[in-house]
Coordinates of C-alpha atoms and ligand atoms in Angstrom, one line a residue:
M82 CA -30.3 -30.3 -40.5
S83 CA -28.1 -27.6 -38.8
A84 CA -25.9 -28.5 -35.8
F85 CA -27.0 -27.6 -32.4
D86 CA -26.0 -24.0 -31.4
P87 CA -25.8 -23.5 -27.6
A88 CA -25.4 -19.7 -28.0
K89 CA -28.6 -19.5 -30.1
L90 CA -30.5 -21.6 -27.6
A91 CA -29.3 -19.3 -24.7
A92 CA -30.3 -16.2 -26.7
D93 CA -33.8 -17.6 -27.5
V94 CA -34.3 -18.6 -23.9
E95 CA -33.4 -15.1 -22.8
A96 CA -35.8 -13.5 -25.3
F97 CA -38.5 -15.9 -24.2
C98 CA -37.9 -15.0 -20.5
T99 CA -38.0 -11.3 -21.2
E100 CA -41.4 -11.5 -23.0
L101 CA -42.7 -14.0 -20.4
R102 CA -42.0 -11.9 -17.3
P103 CA -44.8 -9.3 -17.4
L104 CA -47.4 -12.0 -18.5
E105 CA -46.3 -14.3 -15.7
E106 CA -46.4 -11.6 -13.0
L107 CA -49.9 -10.7 -14.1
C108 CA -51.1 -14.3 -14.0
Y109 CA -49.5 -14.8 -10.7
V110 CA -51.3 -12.0 -8.9
E111 CA -54.5 -13.0 -10.6
H112 CA -53.9 -16.7 -9.6
K113 CA -54.5 -18.1 -13.1
Y114 CA -52.8 -20.5 -15.4
N115 CA -50.4 -18.8 -17.8
D116 CA -51.8 -20.0 -21.1
Q117 CA -49.5 -17.7 -23.0
L118 CA -46.4 -19.6 -21.9
P119 CA -46.7 -22.4 -24.5
V120 CA -47.5 -19.8 -27.2
L121 CA -44.3 -17.8 -26.4
A122 CA -42.2 -21.0 -26.0
K123 CA -43.4 -22.0 -29.5
K124 CA -42.5 -18.5 -30.9
H125 CA -38.9 -18.9 -29.5
N126 CA -38.7 -22.6 -30.6
L127 CA -38.3 -23.9 -27.1
L128 CA -40.8 -26.7 -27.0
G129 CA -38.3 -29.3 -28.3
M130 CA -35.1 -28.0 -26.6
N131 CA -33.8 -31.5 -25.7
V132 CA -35.6 -33.5 -28.5
L133 CA -33.4 -34.9 -31.3
P134 CA -33.5 -32.9 -34.5
E135 CA -34.8 -35.9 -36.5
Y136 CA -38.0 -35.7 -34.3
G137 CA -38.3 -31.9 -34.7
G138 CA -36.3 -30.7 -31.7
R139 CA -33.1 -28.7 -31.3
G140 CA -31.0 -31.5 -30.0
A141 CA -29.5 -29.7 -27.0
D142 CA -26.9 -31.5 -25.0
A143 CA -27.7 -31.9 -21.3
V144 CA -25.6 -29.0 -20.1
S145 CA -27.2 -26.5 -22.5
Y146 CA -30.6 -27.9 -21.8
F147 CA -30.3 -27.6 -18.0
R148 CA -28.7 -24.2 -18.4
G149 CA -31.8 -23.2 -20.4
L150 CA -34.1 -24.5 -17.6
A151 CA -32.0 -22.6 -15.0
R152 CA -32.6 -19.4 -16.9
I153 CA -36.3 -20.2 -17.1
G154 CA -36.3 -21.0 -13.4
R155 CA -35.4 -17.4 -12.7
E156 CA -38.8 -16.5 -14.0
G157 CA -40.4 -18.9 -11.5
T158 CA -40.8 -22.5 -10.6
G159 CA -44.2 -22.5 -12.3
P160 CA -42.9 -21.8 -15.8
R161 CA -40.0 -24.2 -15.3
T162 CA -42.4 -26.9 -14.2
F163 CA -44.3 -26.6 -17.5
F164 CA -41.0 -27.5 -19.3
S165 CA -40.2 -30.3 -16.9
G166 CA -43.7 -31.9 -17.5
H167 CA -43.6 -31.3 -21.3
L168 CA -39.9 -32.2 -22.0
S169 CA -37.9 -33.6 -19.1
I170 CA -40.5 -36.2 -18.1
G171 CA -42.9 -36.0 -21.0
A172 CA -40.9 -36.1 -24.3
Y173 CA -37.8 -37.7 -22.7
P174 CA -39.3 -41.2 -22.0
I175 CA -40.9 -41.2 -25.5
Q176 CA -37.6 -40.4 -27.1
T177 CA -35.6 -42.8 -25.0
W178 CA -37.9 -45.8 -24.9
G179 CA -40.4 -45.3 -27.6
S180 CA -40.3 -47.0 -31.0
D181 CA -39.4 -44.9 -34.0
A182 CA -43.1 -44.8 -35.0
L183 CA -44.1 -43.7 -31.5
R184 CA -41.5 -40.9 -31.5
R185 CA -42.7 -39.7 -34.9
K186 CA -46.3 -39.8 -33.7
Y187 CA -45.8 -37.5 -30.7
L188 CA -42.4 -35.7 -30.7
P189 CA -42.6 -33.5 -33.8
A190 CA -46.1 -32.3 -32.8
A191 CA -44.9 -31.6 -29.3
C192 CA -42.0 -29.6 -30.6
R193 CA -44.4 -27.6 -32.8
G194 CA -46.6 -26.9 -29.8
E195 CA -49.5 -29.0 -31.1
Q196 CA -49.2 -31.5 -28.3
V197 CA -48.5 -30.7 -24.6
L198 CA -47.0 -33.7 -22.8
A199 CA -47.1 -34.9 -19.2
F200 CA -46.0 -37.8 -17.0
G201 CA -48.4 -39.7 -14.8
L202 CA -46.8 -41.9 -12.2
T203 CA -48.2 -40.7 -8.8
E204 CA -51.5 -41.9 -7.5
P205 CA -53.5 -41.0 -4.4
D206 CA -52.1 -44.1 -2.6
A207 CA -48.7 -44.3 -4.4
G208 CA -46.3 -41.4 -4.2
S209 CA -42.8 -42.1 -2.8
N210 CA -43.4 -45.8 -3.5
P211 CA -44.8 -46.0 -7.0
R212 CA -44.9 -49.8 -6.7
E213 CA -48.0 -49.3 -4.6
M214 CA -49.9 -48.0 -7.6
T215 CA -53.3 -49.6 -8.4
S216 CA -53.8 -48.5 -12.1
T217 CA -54.2 -51.5 -14.4
Y218 CA -53.9 -52.4 -18.0
E219 CA -55.4 -55.3 -20.0
K220 CA -54.4 -56.4 -23.5
K221 CA -57.3 -56.7 -25.9
G222 CA -56.0 -57.7 -29.4
D223 CA -54.5 -54.5 -30.9
Y224 CA -55.1 -52.3 -28.0
Y225 CA -54.8 -52.0 -24.2
L226 CA -57.6 -51.0 -21.7
L227 CA -56.3 -48.8 -18.9
N228 CA -58.1 -48.1 -15.6
G229 CA -57.0 -46.0 -12.6
V230 CA -56.4 -42.6 -11.1
K231 CA -53.3 -40.5 -11.4
Y232 CA -52.8 -37.6 -8.9
L233 CA -50.8 -34.4 -8.8
I234 CA -49.7 -34.4 -12.4
S235 CA -48.0 -31.4 -13.8
N236 CA -49.7 -30.2 -17.1
G237 CA -52.2 -32.9 -16.3
S238 CA -55.3 -31.1 -17.6
V239 CA -53.7 -29.2 -20.4
A240 CA -51.7 -32.1 -21.8
N241 CA -52.7 -33.9 -25.0
A242 CA -50.8 -37.0 -24.2
V243 CA -49.5 -38.4 -20.9
V244 CA -46.9 -41.1 -20.2
V245 CA -48.9 -43.4 -17.8
F246 CA -47.8 -46.4 -15.7
A247 CA -49.9 -49.4 -14.7
Y248 CA -49.8 -53.0 -13.6
P249 CA -51.3 -55.9 -15.6
R250 CA -54.9 -56.5 -14.6
D251 CA -54.4 -60.2 -15.0
T252 CA -53.1 -61.3 -11.6
S253 CA -51.7 -64.5 -13.0
K254 CA -49.2 -62.4 -15.0
A255 CA -45.9 -61.3 -13.4
R256 CA -46.7 -58.1 -11.4
R257 CA -44.5 -55.8 -13.4
I258 CA -45.4 -52.2 -14.3
S259 CA -45.7 -51.1 -17.9
A260 CA -45.6 -47.7 -19.5
F261 CA -48.0 -46.3 -22.1
V262 CA -48.5 -43.0 -24.0
V263 CA -52.2 -42.2 -23.5
D264 CA -54.1 -39.6 -25.5
T265 CA -56.1 -37.4 -23.1
A266 CA -58.9 -37.0 -25.7
S267 CA -59.6 -40.7 -25.5
A268 CA -63.0 -41.8 -24.3
G269 CA -63.0 -42.5 -20.6
F270 CA -60.1 -40.1 -19.8
V271 CA -61.3 -37.4 -17.4
A272 CA -59.0 -34.7 -15.9
E273 CA -59.6 -32.3 -13.1
T274 CA -57.4 -29.2 -12.3
L275 CA -56.2 -29.0 -8.8
T276 CA -56.2 -25.4 -7.6
A277 CA -55.9 -25.5 -3.8
K278 CA -52.1 -25.1 -4.0
M279 CA -49.6 -23.2 -1.8
G280 CA -47.8 -21.8 -4.9
M281 CA -47.3 -22.1 -8.6
P282 CA -50.7 -20.7 -9.5
T283 CA -49.6 -20.1 -13.0
S284 CA -48.8 -23.7 -13.7
N285 CA -51.2 -26.6 -14.2
T286 CA -51.5 -29.4 -11.7
A287 CA -54.2 -32.0 -12.1
M288 CA -55.5 -35.4 -11.4
F289 CA -57.1 -37.7 -14.0
E290 CA -59.2 -40.8 -14.0
M291 CA -59.0 -43.5 -16.7
T292 CA -62.1 -45.7 -17.1
D293 CA -61.6 -48.4 -19.8
V294 CA -59.4 -46.0 -21.8
R295 CA -58.4 -47.7 -25.1
V296 CA -54.7 -47.3 -25.9
P297 CA -53.4 -48.6 -29.2
A298 CA -50.9 -51.5 -28.8
E299 CA -48.1 -49.4 -30.5
N300 CA -48.4 -46.8 -27.6
L301 CA -46.6 -49.2 -25.2
L302 CA -43.3 -47.7 -24.2
G303 CA -40.4 -50.2 -24.3
A304 CA -41.5 -53.8 -23.6
E305 CA -44.3 -54.9 -21.3
G306 CA -42.9 -55.0 -17.7
E307 CA -40.3 -52.3 -18.3
G308 CA -42.4 -49.5 -16.8
F309 CA -40.6 -49.2 -13.5
R310 CA -37.2 -49.0 -15.2
I311 CA -38.6 -46.3 -17.5
A312 CA -40.1 -44.3 -14.6
M313 CA -36.8 -44.4 -12.7
G314 CA -34.8 -43.5 -15.7
T315 CA -37.1 -40.6 -16.5
L316 CA -36.7 -39.3 -12.9
V317 CA -33.0 -38.7 -13.5
S318 CA -33.9 -36.3 -16.2
G319 CA -36.8 -34.9 -14.1
R320 CA -34.6 -34.4 -11.0
L321 CA -32.0 -32.5 -12.9
S322 CA -34.6 -30.2 -14.4
V323 CA -35.9 -29.4 -10.9
A324 CA -32.4 -28.8 -9.8
A325 CA -31.7 -26.5 -12.7
G326 CA -34.9 -24.5 -12.1
C327 CA -33.9 -24.1 -8.5
L328 CA -30.5 -22.8 -9.5
G329 CA -32.4 -20.1 -11.4
V330 CA -34.5 -19.3 -8.3
I331 CA -31.3 -18.8 -6.3
E332 CA -29.9 -16.6 -9.1
D333 CA -33.0 -14.5 -9.2
C334 CA -33.1 -14.1 -5.4
L335 CA -29.5 -12.9 -5.5
T336 CA -30.2 -10.3 -8.2
E337 CA -33.2 -9.1 -6.2
V338 CA -31.4 -8.8 -2.8
I339 CA -28.5 -7.0 -4.4
E340 CA -30.7 -4.4 -6.0
Y341 CA -33.1 -4.0 -3.1
S342 CA -30.6 -3.8 -0.3
K343 CA -28.7 -1.0 -2.1
L344 CA -31.9 1.0 -2.6
R345 CA -33.5 0.5 0.7
S346 CA -32.2 2.6 3.6
Q347 CA -32.8 2.1 7.3
H348 CA -30.9 3.5 10.3
G349 CA -29.3 6.1 8.1
K350 CA -27.7 3.8 5.4
P351 CA -28.6 1.3 2.7
I352 CA -29.5 -2.0 4.4
A353 CA -26.7 -3.5 2.2
K354 CA -24.3 -2.0 4.6
H355 CA -25.7 -3.8 7.6
Q356 CA -23.6 -6.8 8.4
L357 CA -26.5 -9.1 9.2
V358 CA -28.1 -8.3 5.8
Q359 CA -24.7 -9.1 4.2
D360 CA -24.8 -12.5 6.0
H361 CA -28.0 -13.3 4.1
I362 CA -26.4 -12.2 0.8
A363 CA -23.2 -14.2 1.4
H364 CA -25.3 -17.4 2.1
I365 CA -27.3 -16.9 -1.1
E366 CA -24.1 -16.4 -3.1
V367 CA -22.4 -19.5 -1.8
G368 CA -25.6 -21.5 -2.4
R369 CA -25.6 -20.2 -5.9
I370 CA -22.0 -21.0 -6.8
A371 CA -22.1 -24.5 -5.2
S372 CA -25.4 -25.3 -6.9
D373 CA -24.1 -24.2 -10.2
A374 CA -21.0 -26.4 -9.9
L375 CA -23.0 -29.4 -8.8
L376 CA -25.7 -29.0 -11.5
I377 CA -23.1 -28.9 -14.2
R378 CA -21.2 -31.9 -12.9
A379 CA -24.5 -33.8 -12.7
A380 CA -25.5 -32.6 -16.2
E381 CA -22.2 -33.7 -17.7
A382 CA -22.7 -37.2 -16.1
K383 CA -26.1 -37.3 -17.6
E384 CA -24.8 -36.4 -21.0
Q385 CA -22.1 -39.1 -20.8
S386 CA -24.7 -41.7 -19.9
T387 CA -27.0 -40.6 -22.7
I388 CA -24.3 -40.9 -25.4
N389 CA -23.2 -44.3 -24.0
P390 CA -26.7 -45.9 -23.4
G391 CA -25.5 -49.4 -22.6
D392 CA -23.0 -48.3 -19.9
A393 CA -24.4 -49.3 -16.5
A394 CA -21.6 -47.5 -14.5
L395 CA -22.3 -44.2 -16.3
A396 CA -26.0 -44.6 -15.8
A397 CA -25.5 -45.2 -12.1
A398 CA -23.2 -42.2 -11.8
A399 CA -25.7 -40.0 -13.5
D400 CA -28.5 -41.3 -11.3
G401 CA -26.5 -40.7 -8.1
L402 CA -25.4 -37.2 -9.1
A403 CA -28.9 -36.2 -10.1
A404 CA -30.2 -37.2 -6.6
R405 CA -27.4 -35.2 -4.9
A406 CA -28.0 -32.2 -7.2
K407 CA -31.7 -32.3 -6.7
F408 CA -31.5 -32.6 -2.9
F409 CA -28.8 -30.0 -2.5
I410 CA -30.0 -27.3 -4.9
T411 CA -33.7 -27.5 -4.0
N412 CA -32.8 -26.9 -0.3
A413 CA -30.3 -24.1 -1.3
A414 CA -33.1 -22.5 -3.3
W415 CA -35.6 -22.8 -0.4
D416 CA -32.9 -21.2 1.9
A417 CA -32.2 -18.4 -0.7
A418 CA -35.8 -17.6 -1.1
D419 CA -36.3 -17.5 2.7
R420 CA -33.3 -15.2 3.1
A421 CA -34.5 -13.0 0.2
V422 CA -37.9 -12.6 1.8
Q423 CA -36.1 -11.6 5.0
V424 CA -34.0 -8.9 3.3
F425 CA -37.1 -7.5 1.7
G426 CA -38.7 -7.2 5.1
G427 CA -42.5 -6.7 5.1
R428 CA -42.5 -6.4 1.3
G429 CA -40.8 -9.8 1.2
W430 CA -43.9 -11.4 2.6
S431 CA -46.0 -10.1 -0.3
T432 CA -46.7 -12.0 -3.6
L433 CA -46.3 -8.6 -5.3
Y434 CA -42.5 -9.1 -5.0
R435 CA -40.4 -11.8 -6.5
P436 CA -38.9 -13.3 -3.3
G437 CA -42.3 -14.1 -1.7
R438 CA -43.4 -15.8 -4.9
H439 CA -40.2 -17.8 -5.1
L440 CA -40.6 -18.9 -1.5
M441 CA -44.1 -20.2 -2.0
D442 CA -43.4 -21.9 -5.3
V443 CA -40.0 -23.5 -4.6
R444 CA -41.2 -25.4 -1.6
V445 CA -42.7 -28.1 -3.8
C446 CA -39.3 -28.8 -5.3
R447 CA -38.3 -30.6 -2.1
I448 CA -41.3 -32.9 -2.6
Y449 CA -41.9 -33.7 -6.3
E450 CA -39.6 -35.9 -8.3
G451 CA -38.4 -37.5 -5.1
T452 CA -38.8 -36.0 -1.6
D453 CA -35.9 -34.9 0.5
E454 CA -36.2 -38.1 2.5
I455 CA -36.2 -40.5 -0.4
L456 CA -33.2 -38.7 -2.0
K457 CA -31.3 -38.8 1.3
L458 CA -31.9 -42.5 1.6
K459 CA -30.7 -43.0 -2.0
I460 CA -27.6 -40.9 -1.5
A461 CA -26.7 -42.6 1.8
A462 CA -27.2 -46.1 0.2
N463 CA -25.0 -44.9 -2.7
V464 CA -22.1 -44.3 -0.3
L465 CA -22.8 -47.1 2.2
G466 CA -23.4 -49.8 -0.3
K467 CA -26.5 -51.6 -1.7
E468 CA -26.9 -53.8 1.3
Y469 CA -27.6 -50.7 3.4
E470 CA -30.6 -49.6 1.3
A471 CA -33.3 -48.5 3.7
F472 CA -36.0 -49.8 1.3
S473 CA -36.1 -51.6 -1.9
Ligands
FAD558 C1 -47.2 -29.5 -7.7 C2 -46.8 -31.0 -7.9 C3 -46.5 -31.5 -9.1 C4 -46.3 -32.8 -9.3 N1 -46.1 -33.3 -10.6 C5 -46.0 -34.7 -10.8 C6 -46.0 -35.2 -12.1 O1 -45.9 -34.4 -13.1 N2 -46.0 -36.5 -12.3 C7 -46.1 -37.4 -11.2 O2 -46.2 -38.6 -11.4 N3 -46.1 -36.9 -9.9 C8 -46.1 -35.6 -9.7 N4 -46.2 -35.1 -8.4 C9 -46.3 -36.0 -7.3 C10 -45.0 -36.1 -6.5 O3 -44.0 -36.7 -7.2 C11 -45.3 -36.7 -5.1 O4 -46.1 -35.8 -4.4 C12 -44.1 -37.2 -4.4 O5 -43.4 -38.2 -5.0 C13 -44.4 -37.6 -2.9 O6 -45.4 -38.5 -2.9 P1 -46.7 -38.3 -1.9 O7 -47.1 -36.9 -2.1 O8 -47.6 -39.4 -2.1 O9 -46.0 -38.3 -0.5 P2 -45.8 -39.7 0.4 O10 -45.1 -40.7 -0.4 O11 -47.0 -40.1 1.0 O12 -44.8 -39.1 1.5 C14 -45.2 -38.4 2.7 C15 -43.9 -38.2 3.5 O13 -43.4 -39.5 3.9 C16 -42.0 -39.6 3.6 N5 -41.7 -40.9 3.2 C17 -42.3 -41.8 2.4 N6 -41.7 -43.0 2.3 C18 -40.6 -42.9 3.1 C19 -39.5 -43.7 3.5 N7 -39.4 -45.0 3.0 N8 -38.6 -43.3 4.4 C20 -38.7 -42.0 4.9 N9 -39.7 -41.1 4.6 C21 -40.6 -41.6 3.7 C22 -41.9 -38.6 2.4 O14 -40.6 -38.2 2.2 C23 -42.8 -37.5 2.8 O15 -42.1 -36.6 3.7 C24 -46.4 -33.7 -8.2 C25 -46.6 -33.2 -6.9 C26 -46.8 -31.8 -6.7 C27 -47.1 -31.3 -5.4

């Protein structure tokens, strides 16, 4: 087994992005899911970037992995969202809380591109507060029966397996959420693609319903009742991957405005020489460099917590920094895309150009994996103290 090589991963991600761009742009204007993305990702060995080598992955450390996602984020929030669903919130909980047998059952196939993964926490009536979910499970000998509806799930109708959360159906049991890996080919599992979206037409978002879906007992993640902890732990990884992708969006917006503002002339000179255009460029650049620094600090904290799994202080630091990074960088990306649209003028408002696509796509990053509001409450409670938590 060879040691992880960060330079090789970066080179493979670059080659993947170069090949992806024309396909992604075509799918975007045609408003269709980019089914070539997993094929290319497999070709460049990116489907197990953060998975341990013993389970078929490349074993990237957190900084290298999130740098890779930042580069993919330049190609768009849609492509990065595929990787978030498959790896950051799909493979990650299986690797972190799954038994060795469960890891072997899903992770090597996921790394080889034979299984796409997803994460199903949100329900129609349970978003910011997952504790309000109504999905249930019932133990029946050597399997569980799952029932319920999961909503707005990335990769939800292209995935082969989904990490799903549910309460015990037996109301005499303690009301504690458990987590399961559910095969989407199971009888009673029906998914529907959601297409009425403001952006990310090339990525898959779906809902699914489970009606008496049989899940083998060994597909329980962690112990019964540990599901909420697993979901929250997974969101640290998910939030960092959103933040990383948004750094890529800012980087791409900067590249685009530099090139365009030098080429486009109005009032007798390149618009890059107009001071108010430079104001936009300066804001994007400062957002980029601040986001980069915060992402790396948060990724390093995540790495420390991963290599010291029992250390509660390191876990809390990683959790707090992931919230800060996600809140700050997603807003910086929204601002950068808005400014890039402005610099492009009328062309900026077209999905034929990159800034307009980034603007539409990146908006969701302030919603999924923890809304702005939920993250602000979390960050404020972090600095004020636990007794000031606005909700529990
Ligand atoms: C494209 C897309 C992909 C997604 N992918 C996934 C996925 O892969 N897996 C998954 O499980 N989910 C996924 N989601 C769901 C996403 O995580 C939720 O949409 C998000 O958590 C918000 O939940 P909600 O939409 O139910 O909004 P709500 O929770 O109903 O919130 C509505 C508004 O109320 C605010 N609010 C709620 N509670 C409070 C409070 N206590 N204080 C202040 N304000 C509050 C929110 O911030 C928000 O502004 C995805 C969503 C989208 C749009």
